[in-house]
PDB file of C-alpha atoms in Angstrom:
ATOM      1  CA  ARG A  26      -2.958  -9.833 -30.508  1.00 42.00           C
ATOM      2  CA  ASP A  27      -5.202  -8.666 -27.694  1.00 45.00           C
ATOM      3  CA  ALA A  28      -6.524 -12.142 -26.884  1.00 48.00           C
ATOM      4  CA  LEU A  29      -3.677 -12.919 -24.487  1.00 43.00           C
ATOM      5  CA  ARG A  30      -2.622 -10.009 -22.360  1.00 44.00           C
ATOM      6  CA  THR A  31       0.342 -10.043 -20.074  1.00 40.00           C
ATOM      7  CA  PRO A  32      -0.802  -9.094 -16.566  1.00 41.00           C
ATOM      8  CA  ARG A  33       0.780  -6.013 -15.101  1.00 45.00           C
ATOM      9  CA  VAL A  34       3.086  -6.859 -12.240  1.00 43.00           C
ATOM     10  CA  LYS A  35       3.475  -4.140  -9.651  1.00 51.00           C
ATOM     11  CA  HIS A  36       7.081  -4.108  -8.512  1.00 60.00           C
ATOM     12  CA  LEU A  37       7.385  -2.832  -4.971  1.00 75.00           C
ATOM     13  CA  ALA A  38      10.710  -1.386  -3.896  1.00 90.00           C
ATOM     14  CA  ALA A  39      12.829  -3.595  -1.679  1.00 95.00           C
ATOM     15  CA  ILE A  40      16.340  -3.748  -0.279  1.00 96.00           C
ATOM     16  CA  THR A  41      17.803  -7.091  -1.344  1.00 96.00           C
ATOM     17  CA  ASN A  42      21.515  -6.382  -0.952  1.00 95.00           C
ATOM     18  CA  SER A  43      22.738  -7.809   2.357  1.00 96.00           C
ATOM     19  CA  GLN A  44      25.125  -4.878   2.836  1.00 95.00           C
ATOM     20  CA  GLN A  45      22.170  -2.486   2.891  1.00 96.00           C
ATOM     21  CA  VAL A  46      20.094  -4.536   5.326  1.00 97.00           C
ATOM     22  CA  GLY A  47      22.177  -3.702   8.404  1.00 97.00           C
ATOM     23  CA  PRO A  48      21.776   0.070   8.043  1.00 97.00           C
ATOM     24  CA  LEU A  49      18.035  -0.387   7.517  1.00 98.00           C
ATOM     25  CA  LEU A  50      17.680  -2.498  10.660  1.00 98.00           C
ATOM     26  CA  ARG A  51      19.708  -0.015  12.693  1.00 98.00           C
ATOM     27  CA  ALA A  52      17.520   2.812  11.382  1.00 98.00           C
ATOM     28  CA  ILE A  53      14.430   0.862  12.452  1.00 98.00           C
ATOM     29  CA  ASP A  54      15.907   0.363  15.919  1.00 97.00           C
ATOM     30  CA  GLY A  55      16.279   4.131  16.190  1.00 97.00           C
ATOM     31  CA  TYR A  56      12.740   4.947  15.058  1.00 97.00           C
ATOM     32  CA  ASP A  57      11.275   7.467  17.495  1.00 96.00           C
ATOM     33  CA  GLY A  58       7.637   7.462  16.348  1.00 95.00           C
ATOM     34  CA  HIS A  59       4.619   5.655  17.763  1.00 94.00           C
ATOM     35  CA  GLY A  60       5.524   2.583  19.810  1.00 96.00           C
ATOM     36  CA  VAL A  61       3.033   0.299  18.070  1.00 97.00           C
ATOM     37  CA  THR A  62       4.402   1.269  14.668  1.00 97.00           C
ATOM     38  CA  HIS A  63       7.933   0.718  15.925  1.00 98.00           C
ATOM     39  CA  ALA A  64       7.088  -2.792  17.128  1.00 98.00           C
ATOM     40  CA  ALA A  65       5.423  -3.698  13.829  1.00 98.00           C
ATOM     41  CA  LEU A  66       8.385  -2.312  11.886  1.00 98.00           C
ATOM     42  CA  ARG A  67      10.801  -4.348  14.014  1.00 98.00           C
ATOM     43  CA  LEU A  68       8.780  -7.545  13.555  1.00 98.00           C
ATOM     44  CA  ALA A  69       8.202  -7.165   9.804  1.00 98.00           C
ATOM     45  CA  PRO A  70      11.642  -8.330   8.592  1.00 98.00           C
ATOM     46  CA  HIS A  71      11.557 -11.382  10.864  1.00 98.00           C
ATOM     47  CA  VAL A  72       8.194 -12.737   9.732  1.00 98.00           C
ATOM     48  CA  PHE A  73       7.998 -11.219   6.184  1.00 97.00           C
ATOM     49  CA  VAL A  74       4.244 -11.666   5.840  1.00 97.00           C
ATOM     50  CA  ARG A  75       2.203  -9.313   3.662  1.00 96.00           C
ATOM     51  CA  PRO A  76       1.649  -5.894   5.280  1.00 96.00           C
ATOM     52  CA  GLY A  77      -2.100  -6.462   5.557  1.00 95.00           C
ATOM     53  CA  GLU A  78      -1.539  -9.757   7.362  1.00 96.00           C
ATOM     54  CA  LEU A  79       0.797  -8.067   9.802  1.00 97.00           C
ATOM     55  CA  ARG A  80      -1.575  -5.161  10.467  1.00 96.00           C
ATOM     56  CA  HIS A  81      -4.492  -7.521  11.141  1.00 97.00           C
ATOM     57  CA  ALA A  82      -2.597  -9.852  13.500  1.00 98.00           C
ATOM     58  CA  GLU A  83      -4.678 -10.722  16.569  1.00 98.00           C
ATOM     59  CA  TRP A  84      -3.484 -11.930  19.935  1.00 98.00           C
ATOM     60  CA  THR A  85      -5.676 -15.033  19.687  1.00 98.00           C
ATOM     61  CA  GLU A  86      -3.589 -16.130  16.686  1.00 98.00           C
ATOM     62  CA  ILE A  87      -0.312 -16.044  18.617  1.00 98.00           C
ATOM     63  CA  ASP A  88       0.707 -19.218  20.443  1.00 98.00           C
ATOM     64  CA  PHE A  89       3.701 -18.282  22.560  1.00 98.00           C
ATOM     65  CA  LYS A  90       4.156 -21.793  23.924  1.00 98.00           C
ATOM     66  CA  ALA A  91       4.337 -23.382  20.478  1.00 98.00           C
ATOM     67  CA  ALA A  92       6.069 -20.301  19.003  1.00 98.00           C
ATOM     68  CA  VAL A  93       3.623 -20.158  16.106  1.00 98.00           C
ATOM     69  CA  TRP A  94       1.463 -17.458  14.585  1.00 98.00           C
ATOM     70  CA  SER A  95      -1.538 -19.073  12.867  1.00 97.00           C
ATOM     71  CA  ILE A  96      -3.209 -16.810  10.312  1.00 97.00           C
ATOM     72  CA  PRO A  97      -6.712 -17.898   9.245  1.00 96.00           C
ATOM     73  CA  ALA A  98      -7.521 -18.371   5.567  1.00 94.00           C
ATOM     74  CA  GLY A  99      -9.839 -15.377   5.461  1.00 92.00           C
ATOM     75  CA  LYS A 100      -6.926 -13.008   6.078  1.00 93.00           C
ATOM     76  CA  MET A 101      -4.639 -14.535   3.462  1.00 93.00           C
ATOM     77  CA  LYS A 102      -4.335 -13.371  -0.131  1.00 87.00           C
ATOM     78  CA  MET A 103      -4.561 -16.959  -1.406  1.00 81.00           C
ATOM     79  CA  ARG A 104      -7.355 -17.832   1.047  1.00 83.00           C
ATOM     80  CA  ARG A 105      -5.340 -20.628   2.631  1.00 89.00           C
ATOM     81  CA  PRO A 106      -4.474 -20.751   6.347  1.00 94.00           C
ATOM     82  CA  HIS A 107      -0.843 -19.943   7.014  1.00 95.00           C
ATOM     83  CA  ARG A 108       1.514 -20.636   9.898  1.00 97.00           C
ATOM     84  CA  VAL A 109       4.519 -18.537  10.784  1.00 98.00           C
ATOM     85  CA  PRO A 110       7.189 -20.109  13.021  1.00 98.00           C
ATOM     86  CA  LEU A 111       8.200 -17.458  15.528  1.00 98.00           C
ATOM     87  CA  SER A 112      11.900 -17.074  16.218  1.00 98.00           C
ATOM     88  CA  LEU A 113      13.173 -16.126  19.646  1.00 98.00           C
ATOM     89  CA  GLN A 114      13.613 -12.581  18.365  1.00 98.00           C
ATOM     90  CA  SER A 115      10.022 -12.432  17.119  1.00 98.00           C
ATOM     91  CA  ILE A 116       8.751 -13.740  20.436  1.00 98.00           C
ATOM     92  CA  ASP A 117      10.701 -11.039  22.285  1.00 98.00           C
ATOM     93  CA  ILE A 118       9.201  -8.275  20.116  1.00 98.00           C
ATOM     94  CA  LEU A 119       5.692  -9.654  20.597  1.00 98.00           C
ATOM     95  CA  ARG A 120       6.166  -9.991  24.351  1.00 98.00           C
ATOM     96  CA  GLU A 121       7.221  -6.362  24.558  1.00 98.00           C
ATOM     97  CA  ILE A 122       4.233  -5.009  22.653  1.00 98.00           C
ATOM     98  CA  GLN A 123       1.894  -7.388  24.501  1.00 98.00           C
ATOM     99  CA  LYS A 124       2.485  -5.281  27.605  1.00 97.00           C
ATOM    100  CA  VAL A 125       0.964  -2.342  25.721  1.00 96.00           C
ATOM    101  CA  THR A 126      -1.740  -3.872  23.490  1.00 96.00           C
ATOM    102  CA  GLY A 127      -2.284  -7.315  24.989  1.00 96.00           C
ATOM    103  CA  LYS A 128      -5.739  -6.530  26.346  1.00 95.00           C
ATOM    104  CA  TRP A 129      -6.997  -5.534  22.904  1.00 96.00           C
ATOM    105  CA  GLN A 130      -7.948  -7.637  19.889  1.00 97.00           C
ATOM    106  CA  PHE A 131      -5.208  -6.520  17.537  1.00 97.00           C
ATOM    107  CA  VAL A 132      -1.486  -6.862  18.154  1.00 98.00           C
ATOM    108  CA  PHE A 133      -0.946  -3.557  16.319  1.00 98.00           C
ATOM    109  CA  PRO A 134      -4.047  -1.418  16.860  1.00 97.00           C
ATOM    110  CA  GLY A 135      -4.610   1.930  15.191  1.00 93.00           C
ATOM    111  CA  PHE A 136      -3.965   5.387  16.576  1.00 85.00           C
ATOM    112  CA  GLN A 137      -7.555   6.589  16.333  1.00 82.00           C
ATOM    113  CA  SER A 138      -9.182   3.444  17.692  1.00 83.00           C
ATOM    114  CA  LEU A 139      -7.657   0.591  19.667  1.00 85.00           C
ATOM    115  CA  ARG A 140     -10.435  -1.621  18.344  1.00 85.00           C
ATOM    116  CA  ARG A 141      -9.200  -1.366  14.768  1.00 93.00           C
ATOM    117  CA  PRO A 142      -5.888  -2.407  13.176  1.00 95.00           C
ATOM    118  CA  MET A 143      -3.205   0.124  12.420  1.00 95.00           C
ATOM    119  CA  SER A 144      -3.416   2.124   9.202  1.00 94.00           C
ATOM    120  CA  GLU A 145      -2.185   0.536   5.996  1.00 89.00           C
ATOM    121  CA  ASN A 146       0.027   3.599   5.518  1.00 93.00           C
ATOM    122  CA  ALA A 147       1.667   3.442   8.952  1.00 96.00           C
ATOM    123  CA  LEU A 148       4.653   1.265   8.075  1.00 97.00           C
ATOM    124  CA  ASN A 149       5.407   2.940   4.766  1.00 97.00           C
ATOM    125  CA  GLY A 150       5.066   6.293   6.494  1.00 97.00           C
ATOM    126  CA  ALA A 151       7.567   5.156   9.110  1.00 97.00           C
ATOM    127  CA  LEU A 152      10.033   4.081   6.409  1.00 97.00           C
ATOM    128  CA  ARG A 153       9.662   7.490   4.761  1.00 97.00           C
ATOM    129  CA  ARG A 154      10.307   9.125   8.146  1.00 97.00           C
ATOM    130  CA  LEU A 155      13.496   7.077   8.419  1.00 97.00           C
ATOM    131  CA  GLY A 156      14.652   8.502   5.114  1.00 97.00           C
ATOM    132  CA  TYR A 157      13.784   5.620   2.779  1.00 97.00           C
ATOM    133  CA  SER A 158      11.900   6.765  -0.289  1.00 95.00           C
ATOM    134  CA  GLY A 159       9.170   4.748  -1.959  1.00 93.00           C
ATOM    135  CA  ASP A 160      11.691   3.842  -4.653  1.00 94.00           C
ATOM    136  CA  GLU A 161      14.063   2.365  -2.076  1.00 95.00           C
ATOM    137  CA  MET A 162      11.989   0.360   0.387  1.00 97.00           C
ATOM    138  CA  THR A 163       8.358  -0.461   1.154  1.00 97.00           C
ATOM    139  CA  SER A 164       6.699  -2.466   3.894  1.00 97.00           C
ATOM    140  CA  HIS A 165       6.010  -5.171   1.292  1.00 96.00           C
ATOM    141  CA  GLY A 166       9.698  -5.149   0.440  1.00 97.00           C
ATOM    142  CA  PHE A 167      10.611  -7.236   3.486  1.00 98.00           C
ATOM    143  CA  ARG A 168       9.190 -10.213   1.577  1.00 97.00           C
ATOM    144  CA  ALA A 169      11.480  -9.698  -1.409  1.00 97.00           C
ATOM    145  CA  MET A 170      14.374  -9.134   0.973  1.00 98.00           C
ATOM    146  CA  ALA A 171      13.799 -12.459   2.702  1.00 98.00           C
ATOM    147  CA  SER A 172      13.092 -14.343  -0.517  1.00 97.00           C
ATOM    148  CA  THR A 173      16.244 -13.074  -2.211  1.00 97.00           C
ATOM    149  CA  LEU A 174      18.648 -13.559   0.673  1.00 98.00           C
ATOM    150  CA  LEU A 175      17.257 -16.928   1.801  1.00 98.00           C
ATOM    151  CA  ASN A 176      17.583 -18.262  -1.729  1.00 97.00           C
ATOM    152  CA  GLU A 177      21.100 -16.859  -2.012  1.00 97.00           C
ATOM    153  CA  MET A 178      22.111 -18.806   1.087  1.00 97.00           C
ATOM    154  CA  GLY A 179      21.625 -22.026  -0.874  1.00 96.00           C
ATOM    155  CA  LYS A 180      20.779 -23.802   2.359  1.00 97.00           C
ATOM    156  CA  TRP A 181      17.007 -24.002   2.181  1.00 97.00           C
ATOM    157  CA  HIS A 182      14.713 -25.893  -0.166  1.00 96.00           C
ATOM    158  CA  PRO A 183      13.149 -23.370  -2.559  1.00 95.00           C
ATOM    159  CA  ASP A 184       9.724 -24.857  -1.841  1.00 95.00           C
ATOM    160  CA  ALA A 185      10.215 -24.259   1.896  1.00 96.00           C
ATOM    161  CA  ILE A 186      10.938 -20.606   1.187  1.00 97.00           C
ATOM    162  CA  GLU A 187       7.936 -20.319  -1.121  1.00 95.00           C
ATOM    163  CA  ARG A 188       5.708 -22.012   1.428  1.00 95.00           C
ATOM    164  CA  GLN A 189       6.851 -19.584   4.110  1.00 97.00           C
ATOM    165  CA  LEU A 190       6.044 -16.726   1.753  1.00 96.00           C
ATOM    166  CA  ALA A 191       2.571 -18.273   1.406  1.00 93.00           C
ATOM    167  CA  HIS A 192       2.952 -18.500  -2.351  1.00 89.00           C
ATOM    168  CA  VAL A 193       0.850 -21.054  -4.207  1.00 72.00           C
ATOM    169  CA  GLU A 194       2.510 -23.015  -7.000  1.00 55.00           C
ATOM    170  CA  GLY A 195       0.914 -22.087 -10.320  1.00 49.00           C
ATOM    171  CA  ASN A 196       1.883 -25.266 -12.152  1.00 46.00           C
ATOM    172  CA  GLU A 197      -0.694 -27.964 -11.338  1.00 46.00           C
ATOM    173  CA  VAL A 198       1.727 -30.872 -11.802  1.00 41.00           C
ATOM    174  CA  ARG A 199       4.393 -29.269  -9.647  1.00 44.00           C
ATOM    175  CA  ARG A 200       1.771 -28.320  -7.053  1.00 46.00           C
ATOM    176  CA  ALA A 201       0.724 -31.964  -6.801  1.00 42.00           C
ATOM    177  CA  TYR A 202       4.274 -32.913  -5.864  1.00 45.00           C
ATOM    178  CA  SER A 203       4.874 -30.083  -3.418  1.00 47.00           C
ATOM    179  CA  ARG A 204       2.036 -30.414  -0.963  1.00 53.00           C
ATOM    180  CA  GLY A 205       4.387 -30.891   1.959  1.00 67.00           C
ATOM    181  CA  GLU A 206       4.579 -28.048   4.408  1.00 86.00           C
ATOM    182  CA  TYR A 207       8.343 -28.384   5.034  1.00 95.00           C
ATOM    183  CA  TRP A 208       7.439 -27.393   8.558  1.00 96.00           C
ATOM    184  CA  GLU A 209      10.530 -28.538  10.438  1.00 96.00           C
ATOM    185  CA  GLU A 210      12.793 -26.934   7.858  1.00 97.00           C
ATOM    186  CA  ARG A 211      10.787 -23.719   8.042  1.00 97.00           C
ATOM    187  CA  VAL A 212      11.112 -23.624  11.835  1.00 98.00           C
ATOM    188  CA  ARG A 213      14.902 -23.906  11.530  1.00 98.00           C
ATOM    189  CA  MET A 214      14.969 -21.445   8.661  1.00 98.00           C
ATOM    190  CA  MET A 215      13.031 -18.750  10.496  1.00 98.00           C
ATOM    191  CA  GLN A 216      15.318 -18.922  13.542  1.00 98.00           C
ATOM    192  CA  GLU A 217      18.436 -18.823  11.405  1.00 98.00           C
ATOM    193  CA  TRP A 218      16.962 -15.950   9.403  1.00 98.00           C
ATOM    194  CA  SER A 219      16.447 -13.905  12.567  1.00 98.00           C
ATOM    195  CA  ASP A 220      19.979 -14.753  13.716  1.00 98.00           C
ATOM    196  CA  TYR A 221      21.262 -13.638  10.309  1.00 98.00           C
ATOM    197  CA  LEU A 222      19.380 -10.341  10.591  1.00 98.00           C
ATOM    198  CA  ASP A 223      20.943  -9.795  14.003  1.00 97.00           C
ATOM    199  CA  ARG A 224      24.414 -10.316  12.537  1.00 97.00           C
ATOM    200  CA  LEU A 225      23.720  -7.845   9.744  1.00 97.00           C
ATOM    201  CA  ARG A 226      22.373  -5.348  12.279  1.00 95.00           C
ATOM    202  CA  THR A 227      25.636  -5.463  14.227  1.00 93.00           C
ATOM    203  CA  GLY A 228      27.692  -4.808  11.103  1.00 88.00           C
ATOM    204  CA  ALA A 229      28.383  -8.201   9.523  1.00 72.00           C
ATOM    205  CA  GLN A 230      28.697  -8.067   5.752  1.00 69.00           C
ATOM    206  CA  GLY A 231      26.381 -10.992   4.981  1.00 63.00           C
TER     207      GLY A 231
END
């Protein structure tokens, strides 16, 4: 009975109802804490990378001309390099914070030292400050939000969504048939996702 144990899955709180996304985004817009934290919190829903990947973003990884953020394998959970197409909205947020942190290594440096990335508790702390409890929303929850709502749209190939989430297919046979990056679809998807977030922010119902 103990030979095969079911791994414990840690479920992190996330808002996945489109009607609740708008209020969250408006709350983020009104965040009055540290500017670096605010920028990271604004960018998080658009790129939906893991919190650690966001915190450790470096300016050398951002290609504004190509509108791509290239994350090296060493920073990824699955140890595979990952590319994030940057929407116009993401570019705007990065351009704004570049005026403040652009001369440093990290896009979102820490409070105590500009030579280190921001604290792993900064984004969750900001969400708590905005009134969202740990049972309602976490910084990791932006991934579940995007995954749920993008799949509900029925417009995007599930593998394109999974690839953008940097998930690795567990089934070896399926993995062999899904090696494509779906790059062009992901570029379109990320821009439309940001546009969708903007509509929800202004009060659209999804």
